mmCIF file of C-alpha atoms and ligand atoms in Angstrom:
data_model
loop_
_atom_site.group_PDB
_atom_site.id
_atom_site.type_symbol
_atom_site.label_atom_id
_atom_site.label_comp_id
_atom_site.label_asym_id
_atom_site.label_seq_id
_atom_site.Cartn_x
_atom_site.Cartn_y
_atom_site.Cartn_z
ATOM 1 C CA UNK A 237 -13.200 291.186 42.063
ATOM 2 C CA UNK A 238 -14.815 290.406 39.293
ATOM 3 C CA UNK A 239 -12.930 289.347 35.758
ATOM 4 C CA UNK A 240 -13.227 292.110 33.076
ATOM 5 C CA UNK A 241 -14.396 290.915 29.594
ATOM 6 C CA UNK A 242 -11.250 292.289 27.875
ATOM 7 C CA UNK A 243 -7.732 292.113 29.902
ATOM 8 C CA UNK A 244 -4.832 293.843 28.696
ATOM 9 C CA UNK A 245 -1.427 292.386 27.630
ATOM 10 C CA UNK A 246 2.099 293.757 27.982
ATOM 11 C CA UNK A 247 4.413 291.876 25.789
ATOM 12 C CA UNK A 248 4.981 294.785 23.990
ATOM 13 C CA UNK A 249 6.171 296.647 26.832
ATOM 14 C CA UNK A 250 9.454 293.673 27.360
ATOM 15 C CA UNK A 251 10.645 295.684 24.017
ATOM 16 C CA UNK A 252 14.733 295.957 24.973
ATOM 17 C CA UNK A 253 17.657 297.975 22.914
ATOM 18 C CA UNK A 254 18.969 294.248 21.932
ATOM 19 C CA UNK A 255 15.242 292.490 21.683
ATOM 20 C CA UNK A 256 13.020 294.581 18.862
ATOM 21 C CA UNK A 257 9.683 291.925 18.813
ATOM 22 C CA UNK A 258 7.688 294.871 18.805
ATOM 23 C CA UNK A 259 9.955 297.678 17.641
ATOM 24 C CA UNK A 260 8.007 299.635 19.219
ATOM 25 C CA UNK A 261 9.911 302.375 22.287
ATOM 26 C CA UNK A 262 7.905 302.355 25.088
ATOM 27 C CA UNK A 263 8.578 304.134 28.224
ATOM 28 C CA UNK A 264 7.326 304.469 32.084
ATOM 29 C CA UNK A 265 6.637 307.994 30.660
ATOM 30 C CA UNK A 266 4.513 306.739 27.773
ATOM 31 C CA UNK A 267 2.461 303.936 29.094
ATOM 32 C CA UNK A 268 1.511 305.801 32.183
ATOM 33 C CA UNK A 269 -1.643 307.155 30.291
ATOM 34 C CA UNK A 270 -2.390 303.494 29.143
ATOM 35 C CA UNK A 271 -2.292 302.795 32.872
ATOM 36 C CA UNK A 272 -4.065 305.292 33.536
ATOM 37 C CA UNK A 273 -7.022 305.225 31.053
ATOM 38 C CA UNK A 274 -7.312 301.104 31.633
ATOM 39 C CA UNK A 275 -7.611 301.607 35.470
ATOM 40 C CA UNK A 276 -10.373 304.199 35.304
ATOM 41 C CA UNK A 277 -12.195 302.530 32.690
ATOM 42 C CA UNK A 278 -12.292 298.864 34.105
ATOM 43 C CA UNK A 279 -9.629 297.107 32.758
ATOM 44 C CA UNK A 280 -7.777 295.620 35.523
ATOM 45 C CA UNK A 281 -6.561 292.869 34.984
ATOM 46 C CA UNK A 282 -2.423 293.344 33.281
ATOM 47 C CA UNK A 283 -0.994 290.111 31.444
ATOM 48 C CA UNK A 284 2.483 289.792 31.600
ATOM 49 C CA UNK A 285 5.591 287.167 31.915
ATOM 50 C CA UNK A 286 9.396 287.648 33.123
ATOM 51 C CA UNK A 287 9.646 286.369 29.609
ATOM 52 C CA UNK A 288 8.496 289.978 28.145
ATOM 53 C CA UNK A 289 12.189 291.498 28.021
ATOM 54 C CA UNK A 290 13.500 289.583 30.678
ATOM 55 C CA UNK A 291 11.961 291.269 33.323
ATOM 56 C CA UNK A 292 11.242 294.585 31.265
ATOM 57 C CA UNK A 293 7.452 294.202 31.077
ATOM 58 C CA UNK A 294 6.977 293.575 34.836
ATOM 59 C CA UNK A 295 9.148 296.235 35.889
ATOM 60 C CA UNK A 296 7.296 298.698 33.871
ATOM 61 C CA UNK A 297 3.966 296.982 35.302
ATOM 62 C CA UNK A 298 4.530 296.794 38.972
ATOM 63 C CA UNK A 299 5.888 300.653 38.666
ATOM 64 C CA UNK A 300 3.180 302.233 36.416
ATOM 65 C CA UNK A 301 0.441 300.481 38.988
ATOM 66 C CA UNK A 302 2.024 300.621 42.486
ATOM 67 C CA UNK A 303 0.071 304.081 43.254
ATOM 68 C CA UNK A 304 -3.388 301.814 43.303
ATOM 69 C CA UNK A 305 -4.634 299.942 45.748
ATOM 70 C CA UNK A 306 -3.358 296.071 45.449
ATOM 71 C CA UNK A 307 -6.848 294.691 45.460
ATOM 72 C CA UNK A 308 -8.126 297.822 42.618
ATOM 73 C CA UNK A 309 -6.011 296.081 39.584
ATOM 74 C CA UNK A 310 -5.516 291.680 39.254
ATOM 75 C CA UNK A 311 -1.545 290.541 38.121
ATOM 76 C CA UNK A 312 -1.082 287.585 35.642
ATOM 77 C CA UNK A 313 2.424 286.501 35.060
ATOM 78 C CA UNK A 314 3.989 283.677 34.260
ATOM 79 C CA UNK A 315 6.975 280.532 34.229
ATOM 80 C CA UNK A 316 8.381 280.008 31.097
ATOM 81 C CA UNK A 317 9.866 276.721 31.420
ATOM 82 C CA UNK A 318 12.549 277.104 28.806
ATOM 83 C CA UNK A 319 13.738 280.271 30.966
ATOM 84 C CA UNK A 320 14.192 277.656 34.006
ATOM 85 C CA UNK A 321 17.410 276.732 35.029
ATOM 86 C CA UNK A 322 18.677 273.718 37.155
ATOM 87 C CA UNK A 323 18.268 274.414 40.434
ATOM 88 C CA UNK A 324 15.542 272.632 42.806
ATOM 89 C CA UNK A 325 12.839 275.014 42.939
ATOM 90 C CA UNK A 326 13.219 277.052 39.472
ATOM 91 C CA UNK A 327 9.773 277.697 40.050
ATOM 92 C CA UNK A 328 9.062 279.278 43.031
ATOM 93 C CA UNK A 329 12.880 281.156 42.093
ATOM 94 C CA UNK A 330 10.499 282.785 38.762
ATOM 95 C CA UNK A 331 7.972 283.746 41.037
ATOM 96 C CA UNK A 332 9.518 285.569 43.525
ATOM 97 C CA UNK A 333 11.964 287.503 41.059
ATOM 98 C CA UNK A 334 8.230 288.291 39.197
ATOM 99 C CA UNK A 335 6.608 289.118 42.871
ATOM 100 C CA UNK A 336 9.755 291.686 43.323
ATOM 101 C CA UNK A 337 9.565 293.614 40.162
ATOM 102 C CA UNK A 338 5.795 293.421 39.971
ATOM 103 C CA UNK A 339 5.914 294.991 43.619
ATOM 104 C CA UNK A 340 3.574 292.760 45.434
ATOM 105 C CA UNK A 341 3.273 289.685 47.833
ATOM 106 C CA UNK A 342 0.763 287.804 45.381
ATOM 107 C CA UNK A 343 -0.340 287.160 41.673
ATOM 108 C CA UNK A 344 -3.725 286.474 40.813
ATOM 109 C CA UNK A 345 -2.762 284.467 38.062
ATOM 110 C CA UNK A 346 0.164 282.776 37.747
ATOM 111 C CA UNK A 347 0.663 280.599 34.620
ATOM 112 C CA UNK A 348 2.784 277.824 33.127
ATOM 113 C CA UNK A 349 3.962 279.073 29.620
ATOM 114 C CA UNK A 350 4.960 276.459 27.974
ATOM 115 C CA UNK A 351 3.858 272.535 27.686
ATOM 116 C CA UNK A 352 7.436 271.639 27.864
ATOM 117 C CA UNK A 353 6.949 269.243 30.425
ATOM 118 C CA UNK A 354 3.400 268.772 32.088
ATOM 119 C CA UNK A 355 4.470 266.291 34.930
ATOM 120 C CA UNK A 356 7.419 268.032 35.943
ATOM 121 C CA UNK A 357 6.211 271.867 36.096
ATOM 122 C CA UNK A 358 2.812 271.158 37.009
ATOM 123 C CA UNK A 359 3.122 269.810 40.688
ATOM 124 C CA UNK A 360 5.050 272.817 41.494
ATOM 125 C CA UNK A 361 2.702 275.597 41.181
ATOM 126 C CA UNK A 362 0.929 273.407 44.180
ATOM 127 C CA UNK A 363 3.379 274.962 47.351
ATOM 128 C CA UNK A 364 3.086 278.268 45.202
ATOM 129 C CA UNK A 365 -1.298 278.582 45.961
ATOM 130 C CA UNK A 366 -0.947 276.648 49.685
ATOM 131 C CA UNK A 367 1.550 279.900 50.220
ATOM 132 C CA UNK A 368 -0.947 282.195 48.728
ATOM 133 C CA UNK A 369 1.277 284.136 46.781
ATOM 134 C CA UNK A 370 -0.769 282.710 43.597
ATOM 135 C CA UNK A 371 -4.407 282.926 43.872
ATOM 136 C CA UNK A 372 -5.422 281.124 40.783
ATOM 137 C CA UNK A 373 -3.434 278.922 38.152
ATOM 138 C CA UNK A 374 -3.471 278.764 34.882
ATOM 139 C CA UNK A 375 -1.799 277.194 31.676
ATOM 140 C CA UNK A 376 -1.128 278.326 28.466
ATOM 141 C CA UNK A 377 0.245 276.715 25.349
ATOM 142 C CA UNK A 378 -1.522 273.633 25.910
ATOM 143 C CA UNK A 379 -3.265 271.151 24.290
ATOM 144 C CA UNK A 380 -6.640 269.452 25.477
ATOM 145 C CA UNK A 381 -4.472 266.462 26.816
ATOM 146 C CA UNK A 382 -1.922 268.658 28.352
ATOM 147 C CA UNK A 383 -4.985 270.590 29.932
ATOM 148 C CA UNK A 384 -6.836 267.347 31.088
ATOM 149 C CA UNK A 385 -3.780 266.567 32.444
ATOM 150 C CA UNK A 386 -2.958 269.517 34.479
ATOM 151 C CA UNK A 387 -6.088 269.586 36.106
ATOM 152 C CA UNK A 388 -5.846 265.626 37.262
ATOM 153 C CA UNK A 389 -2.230 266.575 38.944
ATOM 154 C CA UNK A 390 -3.662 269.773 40.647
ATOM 155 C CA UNK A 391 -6.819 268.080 41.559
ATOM 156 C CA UNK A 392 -5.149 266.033 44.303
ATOM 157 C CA UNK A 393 -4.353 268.972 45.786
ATOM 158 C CA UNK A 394 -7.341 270.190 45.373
ATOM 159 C CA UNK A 395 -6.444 272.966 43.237
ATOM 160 C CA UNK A 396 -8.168 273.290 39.517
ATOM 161 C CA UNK A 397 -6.965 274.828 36.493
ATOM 162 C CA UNK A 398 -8.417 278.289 36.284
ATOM 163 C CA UNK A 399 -7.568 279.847 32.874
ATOM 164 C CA UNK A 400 -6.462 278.413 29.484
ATOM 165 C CA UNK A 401 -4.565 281.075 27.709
ATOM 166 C CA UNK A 402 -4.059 280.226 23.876
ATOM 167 C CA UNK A 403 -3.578 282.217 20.389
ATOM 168 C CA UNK A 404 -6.846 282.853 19.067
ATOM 169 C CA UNK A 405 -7.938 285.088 16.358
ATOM 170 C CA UNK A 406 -9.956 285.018 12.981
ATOM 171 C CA UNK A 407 -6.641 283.648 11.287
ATOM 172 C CA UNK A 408 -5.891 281.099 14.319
ATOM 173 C CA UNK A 409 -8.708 278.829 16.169
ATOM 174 C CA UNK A 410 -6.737 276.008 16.841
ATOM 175 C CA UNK A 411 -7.750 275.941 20.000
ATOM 176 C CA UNK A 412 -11.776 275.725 19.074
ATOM 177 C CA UNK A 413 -11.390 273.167 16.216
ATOM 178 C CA UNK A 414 -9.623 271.070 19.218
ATOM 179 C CA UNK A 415 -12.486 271.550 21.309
ATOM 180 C CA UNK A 416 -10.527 273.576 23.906
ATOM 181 C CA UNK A 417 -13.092 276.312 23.756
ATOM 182 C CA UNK A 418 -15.868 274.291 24.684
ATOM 183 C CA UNK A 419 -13.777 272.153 27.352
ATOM 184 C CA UNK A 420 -13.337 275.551 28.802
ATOM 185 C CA UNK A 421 -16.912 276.643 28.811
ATOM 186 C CA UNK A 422 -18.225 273.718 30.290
ATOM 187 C CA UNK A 423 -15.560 273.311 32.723
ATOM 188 C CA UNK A 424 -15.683 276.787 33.859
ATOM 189 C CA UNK A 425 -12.753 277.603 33.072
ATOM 190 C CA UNK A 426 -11.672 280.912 31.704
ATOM 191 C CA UNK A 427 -9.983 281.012 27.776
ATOM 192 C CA UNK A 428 -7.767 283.494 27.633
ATOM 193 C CA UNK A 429 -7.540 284.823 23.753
ATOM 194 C CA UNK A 430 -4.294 285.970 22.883
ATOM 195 C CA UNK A 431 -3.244 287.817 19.813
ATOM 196 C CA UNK A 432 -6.345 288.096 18.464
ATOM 197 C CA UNK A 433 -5.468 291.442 16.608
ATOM 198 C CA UNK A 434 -2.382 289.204 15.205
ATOM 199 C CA UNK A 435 0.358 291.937 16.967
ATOM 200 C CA UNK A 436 -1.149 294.425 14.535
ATOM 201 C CA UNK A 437 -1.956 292.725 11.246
ATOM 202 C CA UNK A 438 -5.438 292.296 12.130
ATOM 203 C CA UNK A 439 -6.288 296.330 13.088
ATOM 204 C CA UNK A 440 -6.003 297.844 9.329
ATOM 205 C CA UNK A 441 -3.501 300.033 10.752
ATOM 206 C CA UNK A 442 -1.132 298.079 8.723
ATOM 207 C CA UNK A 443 -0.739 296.910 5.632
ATOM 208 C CA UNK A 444 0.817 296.316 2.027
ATOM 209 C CA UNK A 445 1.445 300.271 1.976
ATOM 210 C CA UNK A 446 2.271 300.730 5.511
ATOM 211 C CA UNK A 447 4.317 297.670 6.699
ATOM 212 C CA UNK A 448 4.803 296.838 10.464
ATOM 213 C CA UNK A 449 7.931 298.634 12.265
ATOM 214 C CA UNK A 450 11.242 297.654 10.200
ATOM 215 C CA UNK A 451 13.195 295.561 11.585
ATOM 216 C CA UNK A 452 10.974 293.830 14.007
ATOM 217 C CA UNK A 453 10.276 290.221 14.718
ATOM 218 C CA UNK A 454 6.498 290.641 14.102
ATOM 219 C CA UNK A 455 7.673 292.335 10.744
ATOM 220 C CA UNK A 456 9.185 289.606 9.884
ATOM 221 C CA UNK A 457 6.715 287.245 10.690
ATOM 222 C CA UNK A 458 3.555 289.249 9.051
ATOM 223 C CA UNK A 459 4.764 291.473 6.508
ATOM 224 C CA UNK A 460 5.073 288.759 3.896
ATOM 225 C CA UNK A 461 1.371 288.165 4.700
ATOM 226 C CA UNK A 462 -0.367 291.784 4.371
ATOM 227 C CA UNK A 463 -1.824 291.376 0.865
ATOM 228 C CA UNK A 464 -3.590 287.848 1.324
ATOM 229 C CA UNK A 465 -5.233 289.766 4.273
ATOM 230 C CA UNK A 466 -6.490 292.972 2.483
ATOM 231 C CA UNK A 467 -10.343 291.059 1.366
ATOM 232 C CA UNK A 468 -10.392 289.693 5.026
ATOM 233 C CA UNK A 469 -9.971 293.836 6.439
ATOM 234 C CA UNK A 470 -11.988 295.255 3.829
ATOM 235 C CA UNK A 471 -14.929 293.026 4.780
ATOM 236 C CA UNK A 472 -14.055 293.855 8.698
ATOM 237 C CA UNK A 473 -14.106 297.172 7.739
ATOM 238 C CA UNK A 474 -17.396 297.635 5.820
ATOM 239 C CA UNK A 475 -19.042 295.506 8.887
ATOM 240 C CA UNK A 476 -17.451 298.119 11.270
ATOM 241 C CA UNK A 477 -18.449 300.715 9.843
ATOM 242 C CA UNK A 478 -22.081 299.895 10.296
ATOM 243 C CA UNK A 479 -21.580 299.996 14.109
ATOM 244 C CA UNK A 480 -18.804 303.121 14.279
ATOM 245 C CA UNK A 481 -16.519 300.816 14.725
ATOM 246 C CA UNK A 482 -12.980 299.961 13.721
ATOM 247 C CA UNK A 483 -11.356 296.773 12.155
ATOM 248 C CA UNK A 484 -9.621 296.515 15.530
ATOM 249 C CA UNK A 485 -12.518 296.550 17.337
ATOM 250 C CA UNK A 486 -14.174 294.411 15.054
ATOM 251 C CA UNK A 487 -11.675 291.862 15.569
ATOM 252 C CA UNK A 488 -11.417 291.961 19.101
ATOM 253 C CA UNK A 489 -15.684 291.553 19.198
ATOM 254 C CA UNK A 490 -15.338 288.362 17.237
ATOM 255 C CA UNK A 491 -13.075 286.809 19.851
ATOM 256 C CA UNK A 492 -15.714 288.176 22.494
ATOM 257 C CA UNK A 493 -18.467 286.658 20.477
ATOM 258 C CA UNK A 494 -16.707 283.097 20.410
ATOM 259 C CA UNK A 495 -16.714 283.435 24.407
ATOM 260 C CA UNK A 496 -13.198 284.274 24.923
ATOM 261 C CA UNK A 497 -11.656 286.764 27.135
ATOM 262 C CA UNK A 498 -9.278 288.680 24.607
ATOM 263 C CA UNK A 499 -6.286 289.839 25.984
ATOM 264 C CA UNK A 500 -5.216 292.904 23.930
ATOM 265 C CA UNK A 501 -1.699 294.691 23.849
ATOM 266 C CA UNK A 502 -1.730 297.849 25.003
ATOM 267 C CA UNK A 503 0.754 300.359 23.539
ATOM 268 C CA UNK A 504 -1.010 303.828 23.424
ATOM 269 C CA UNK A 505 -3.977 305.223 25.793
ATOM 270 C CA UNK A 506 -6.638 305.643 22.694
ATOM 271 C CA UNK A 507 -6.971 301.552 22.752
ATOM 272 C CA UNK A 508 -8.056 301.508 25.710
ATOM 273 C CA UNK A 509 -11.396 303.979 24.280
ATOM 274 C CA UNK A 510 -10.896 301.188 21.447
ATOM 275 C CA UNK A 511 -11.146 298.348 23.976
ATOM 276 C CA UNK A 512 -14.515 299.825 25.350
ATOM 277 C CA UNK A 513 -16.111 300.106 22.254
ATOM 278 C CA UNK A 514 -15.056 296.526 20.939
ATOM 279 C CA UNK A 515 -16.850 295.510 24.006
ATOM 280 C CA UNK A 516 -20.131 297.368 22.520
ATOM 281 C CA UNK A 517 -20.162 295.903 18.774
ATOM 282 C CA UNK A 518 -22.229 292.832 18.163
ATOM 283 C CA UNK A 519 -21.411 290.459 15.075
ATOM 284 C CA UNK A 520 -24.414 288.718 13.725
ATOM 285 C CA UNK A 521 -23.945 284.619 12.867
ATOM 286 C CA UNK A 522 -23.960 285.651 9.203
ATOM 287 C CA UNK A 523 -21.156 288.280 9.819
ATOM 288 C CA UNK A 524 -18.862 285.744 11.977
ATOM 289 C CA UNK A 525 -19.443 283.066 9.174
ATOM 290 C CA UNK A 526 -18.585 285.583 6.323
ATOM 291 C CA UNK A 527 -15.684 286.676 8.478
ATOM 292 C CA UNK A 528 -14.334 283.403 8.787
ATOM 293 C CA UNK A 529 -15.157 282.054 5.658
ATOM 294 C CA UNK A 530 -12.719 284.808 4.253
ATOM 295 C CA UNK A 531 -10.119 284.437 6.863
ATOM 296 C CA UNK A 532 -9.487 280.645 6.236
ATOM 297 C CA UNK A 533 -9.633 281.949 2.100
ATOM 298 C CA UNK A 534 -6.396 283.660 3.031
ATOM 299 C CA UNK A 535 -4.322 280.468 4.080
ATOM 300 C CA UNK A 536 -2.269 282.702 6.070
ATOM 301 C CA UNK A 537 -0.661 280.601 8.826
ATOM 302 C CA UNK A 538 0.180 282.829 12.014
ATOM 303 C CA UNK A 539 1.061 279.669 14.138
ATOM 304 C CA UNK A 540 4.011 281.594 16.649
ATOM 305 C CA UNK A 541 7.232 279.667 16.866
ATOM 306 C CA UNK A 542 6.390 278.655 20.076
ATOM 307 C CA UNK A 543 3.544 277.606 19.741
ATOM 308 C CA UNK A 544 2.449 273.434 18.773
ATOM 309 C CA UNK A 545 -0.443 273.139 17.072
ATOM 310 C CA UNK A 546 -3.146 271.970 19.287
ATOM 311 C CA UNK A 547 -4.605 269.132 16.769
HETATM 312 N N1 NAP B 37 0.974 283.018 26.505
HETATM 313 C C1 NAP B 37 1.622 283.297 25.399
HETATM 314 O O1 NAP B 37 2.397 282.486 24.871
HETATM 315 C C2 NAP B 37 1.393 284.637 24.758
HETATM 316 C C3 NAP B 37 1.842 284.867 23.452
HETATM 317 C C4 NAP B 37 1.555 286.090 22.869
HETATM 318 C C5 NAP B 37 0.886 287.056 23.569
HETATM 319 N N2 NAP B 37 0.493 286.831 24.863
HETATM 320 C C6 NAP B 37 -0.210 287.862 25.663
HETATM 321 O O2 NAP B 37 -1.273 288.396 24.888
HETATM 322 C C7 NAP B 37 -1.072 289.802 24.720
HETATM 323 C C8 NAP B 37 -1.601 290.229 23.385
HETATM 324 O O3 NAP B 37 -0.771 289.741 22.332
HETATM 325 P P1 NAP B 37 0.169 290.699 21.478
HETATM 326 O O4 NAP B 37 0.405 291.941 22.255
HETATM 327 O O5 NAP B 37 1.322 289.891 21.074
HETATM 328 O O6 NAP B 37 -0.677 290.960 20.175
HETATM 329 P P2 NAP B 37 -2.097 291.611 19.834
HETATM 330 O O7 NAP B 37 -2.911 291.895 21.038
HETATM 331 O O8 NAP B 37 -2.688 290.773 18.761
HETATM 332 O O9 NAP B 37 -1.647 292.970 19.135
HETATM 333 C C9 NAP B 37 -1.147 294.032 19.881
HETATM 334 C C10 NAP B 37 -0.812 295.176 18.942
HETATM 335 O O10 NAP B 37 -1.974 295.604 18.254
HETATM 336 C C11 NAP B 37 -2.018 297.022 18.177
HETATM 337 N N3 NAP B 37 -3.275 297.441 18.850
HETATM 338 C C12 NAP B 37 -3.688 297.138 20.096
HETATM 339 N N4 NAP B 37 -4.919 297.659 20.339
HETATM 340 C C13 NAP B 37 -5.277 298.306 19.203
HETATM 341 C C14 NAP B 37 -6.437 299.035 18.824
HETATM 342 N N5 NAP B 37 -7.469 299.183 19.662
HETATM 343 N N6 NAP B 37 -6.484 299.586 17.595
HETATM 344 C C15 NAP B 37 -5.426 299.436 16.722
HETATM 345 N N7 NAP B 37 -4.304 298.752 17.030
HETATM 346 C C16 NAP B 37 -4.232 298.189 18.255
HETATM 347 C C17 NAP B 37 -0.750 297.539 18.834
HETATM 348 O O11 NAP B 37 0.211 297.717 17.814
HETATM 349 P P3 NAP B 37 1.023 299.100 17.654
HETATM 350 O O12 NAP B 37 1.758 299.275 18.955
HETATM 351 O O13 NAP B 37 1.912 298.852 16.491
HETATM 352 O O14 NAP B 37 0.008 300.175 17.428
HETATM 353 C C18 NAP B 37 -0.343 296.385 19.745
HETATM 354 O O15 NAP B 37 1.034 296.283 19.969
HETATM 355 C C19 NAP B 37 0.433 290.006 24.924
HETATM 356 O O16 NAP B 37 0.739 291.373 25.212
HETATM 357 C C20 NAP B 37 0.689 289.045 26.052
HETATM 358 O O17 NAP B 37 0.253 289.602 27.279
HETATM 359 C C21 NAP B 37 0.732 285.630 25.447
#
């Protein structure tokens, strides 16, 4: 199967009673028409991580796509390392909880979340492909190092690093000044772009009169920032609107442009129309250079709190 240019992401979905990142409520009931709309338009391919909710965001995935056929749709999940516990073989322990909520025998991506410790987690995702119930690994959260590492330990086994998947956006390319973009492309390797709509801030569906959701971690995080960002979404705008397209979309084509594959979060079934069309808009070198000119004029750091800086 081939790898769409746009995957979707379920973070969002891991929302709990007791864990509001999001604040969004999201149902079986409500996503089924994301599902739904992704499937028939060609976006199979559903990022998501025992992490998201504890198990939340898998559950809701392996349900909502059970009714297609295994080999229609491609599963990315991952082991968080600071969710491991003590035990000999925390990994493959992840992985099969993951394999039993996500309904299935095999992931087609399975991912190490966190650098926390490259020589100890790395080695173990080797038993995990030789058993085939990962197809492809990837790692995420890593620096160039980390990566060149990763790839030496797998190598022995003959395995390679498939996938990078880092935060990338207009407001965080971290990974390109540190060269991980073009190890990527010349490796063949695919670089996974996550967060490039920045959970929201980044779509010009929020902002300084419409804050994100109240009480949410990503409030928290980007409401403070709203009015450094409202030249950097006027100027998305006004080079969307050329092209019928939104800031969203905008955003999502610049991250296409760089030679990423963005993976978006998917909370209502009109982004996935959204998705399509981001796919369609092309940004000109003077139009990615005024883009990031203006984004970097903001100084808004959206760095996650997990995340290192990669130089
Ligand atoms: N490996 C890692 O450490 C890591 C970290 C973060 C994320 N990820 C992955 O990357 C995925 C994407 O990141 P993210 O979900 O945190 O943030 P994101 O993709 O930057 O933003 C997602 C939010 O943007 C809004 N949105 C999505 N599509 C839209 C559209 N077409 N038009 C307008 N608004 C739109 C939605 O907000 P509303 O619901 O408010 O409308 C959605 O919740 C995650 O779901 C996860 O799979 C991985």
């Amino acid at each position: 199967m081939t790898e769409p240019k746009i995957a979707l992401g379920t973070w969002a979905w891991g929302d709990t009673a007791s864990d509001r990142y999001f604040g969004d409520t999201l149902s079986a009931a409500s996503l089924k028409p994301v599902v739904t709309a992704g499937m028939a338009n060609g976006f199979t391919l559903w990022d998501t991580a025992y992490a998201y909710g504890q198990g939340t965001s898998e559950n809701l995935v392996g349900e909502l796509l059970a009714p297609y056929p295994r080999e229609s749709y491609q599963l990315s999940t991952k082991f968080t390392p600071r969710m491991a516990g003590t035990g000999d073989h925390e990994m493959a322990d992840m992985l099969a909880g993951s394999l039993r909520r996500l309904r299935t025998d095999y992931v087609d991506l399975y991912w190490i979340h966190n650098p926390d410790d490259v020589e100890k987690w790395t080695p173990e995702l080797i038993p995990l492909v030789q058993s085939g119930k990962v197809k492809r690994v990837g790692v995420s959260n890593h620096n160039l190092a980390q990566i060149k590492r990763a790839n030496e330990i797998l190598g022995e086994a003959g395995i390679q690093v498939s996938a990078v998947q880092n935060h990338f956006s207009l407001l965080y390319r971290s990974s390109e000044r540190a060269g991980i973009i073009d190890y990527c492309r010349e490796h063949h390797i695919t670089f996974y772009a996550y967060m490039v709509l920045e959970q929201g801030a980044l779509t010009g569906h929020y902002d300084v009169d419409h804050p994100l959701p109240a009480g949410s971690e990503r409030a928290k995080v980007y409401n403070a920032a709203l009015p450094q960002l409202t030249k950097l979404t006027a100027a998305i705008k006004a080079i969307g609107e050329r092209q019928h397209a939104s800031i969203a979309e905008v955003a999502t084509a610049y991250a296409l442009a760089k030679g990423t594959t963005p993976i978006i979060g998917v909370t209502k079934e009109k982004y996935i129309a959204s998705e399509l069309r981001a796919e369609k808009v092309s940004l000109t070198s003077a139009e990615i250079n005024q883009l990031e000119d203006l984004a970097a004029q903001t100084q808004v750091d959206t760095k996650g709190f997990w995340e290192a800086p990669m130089i």
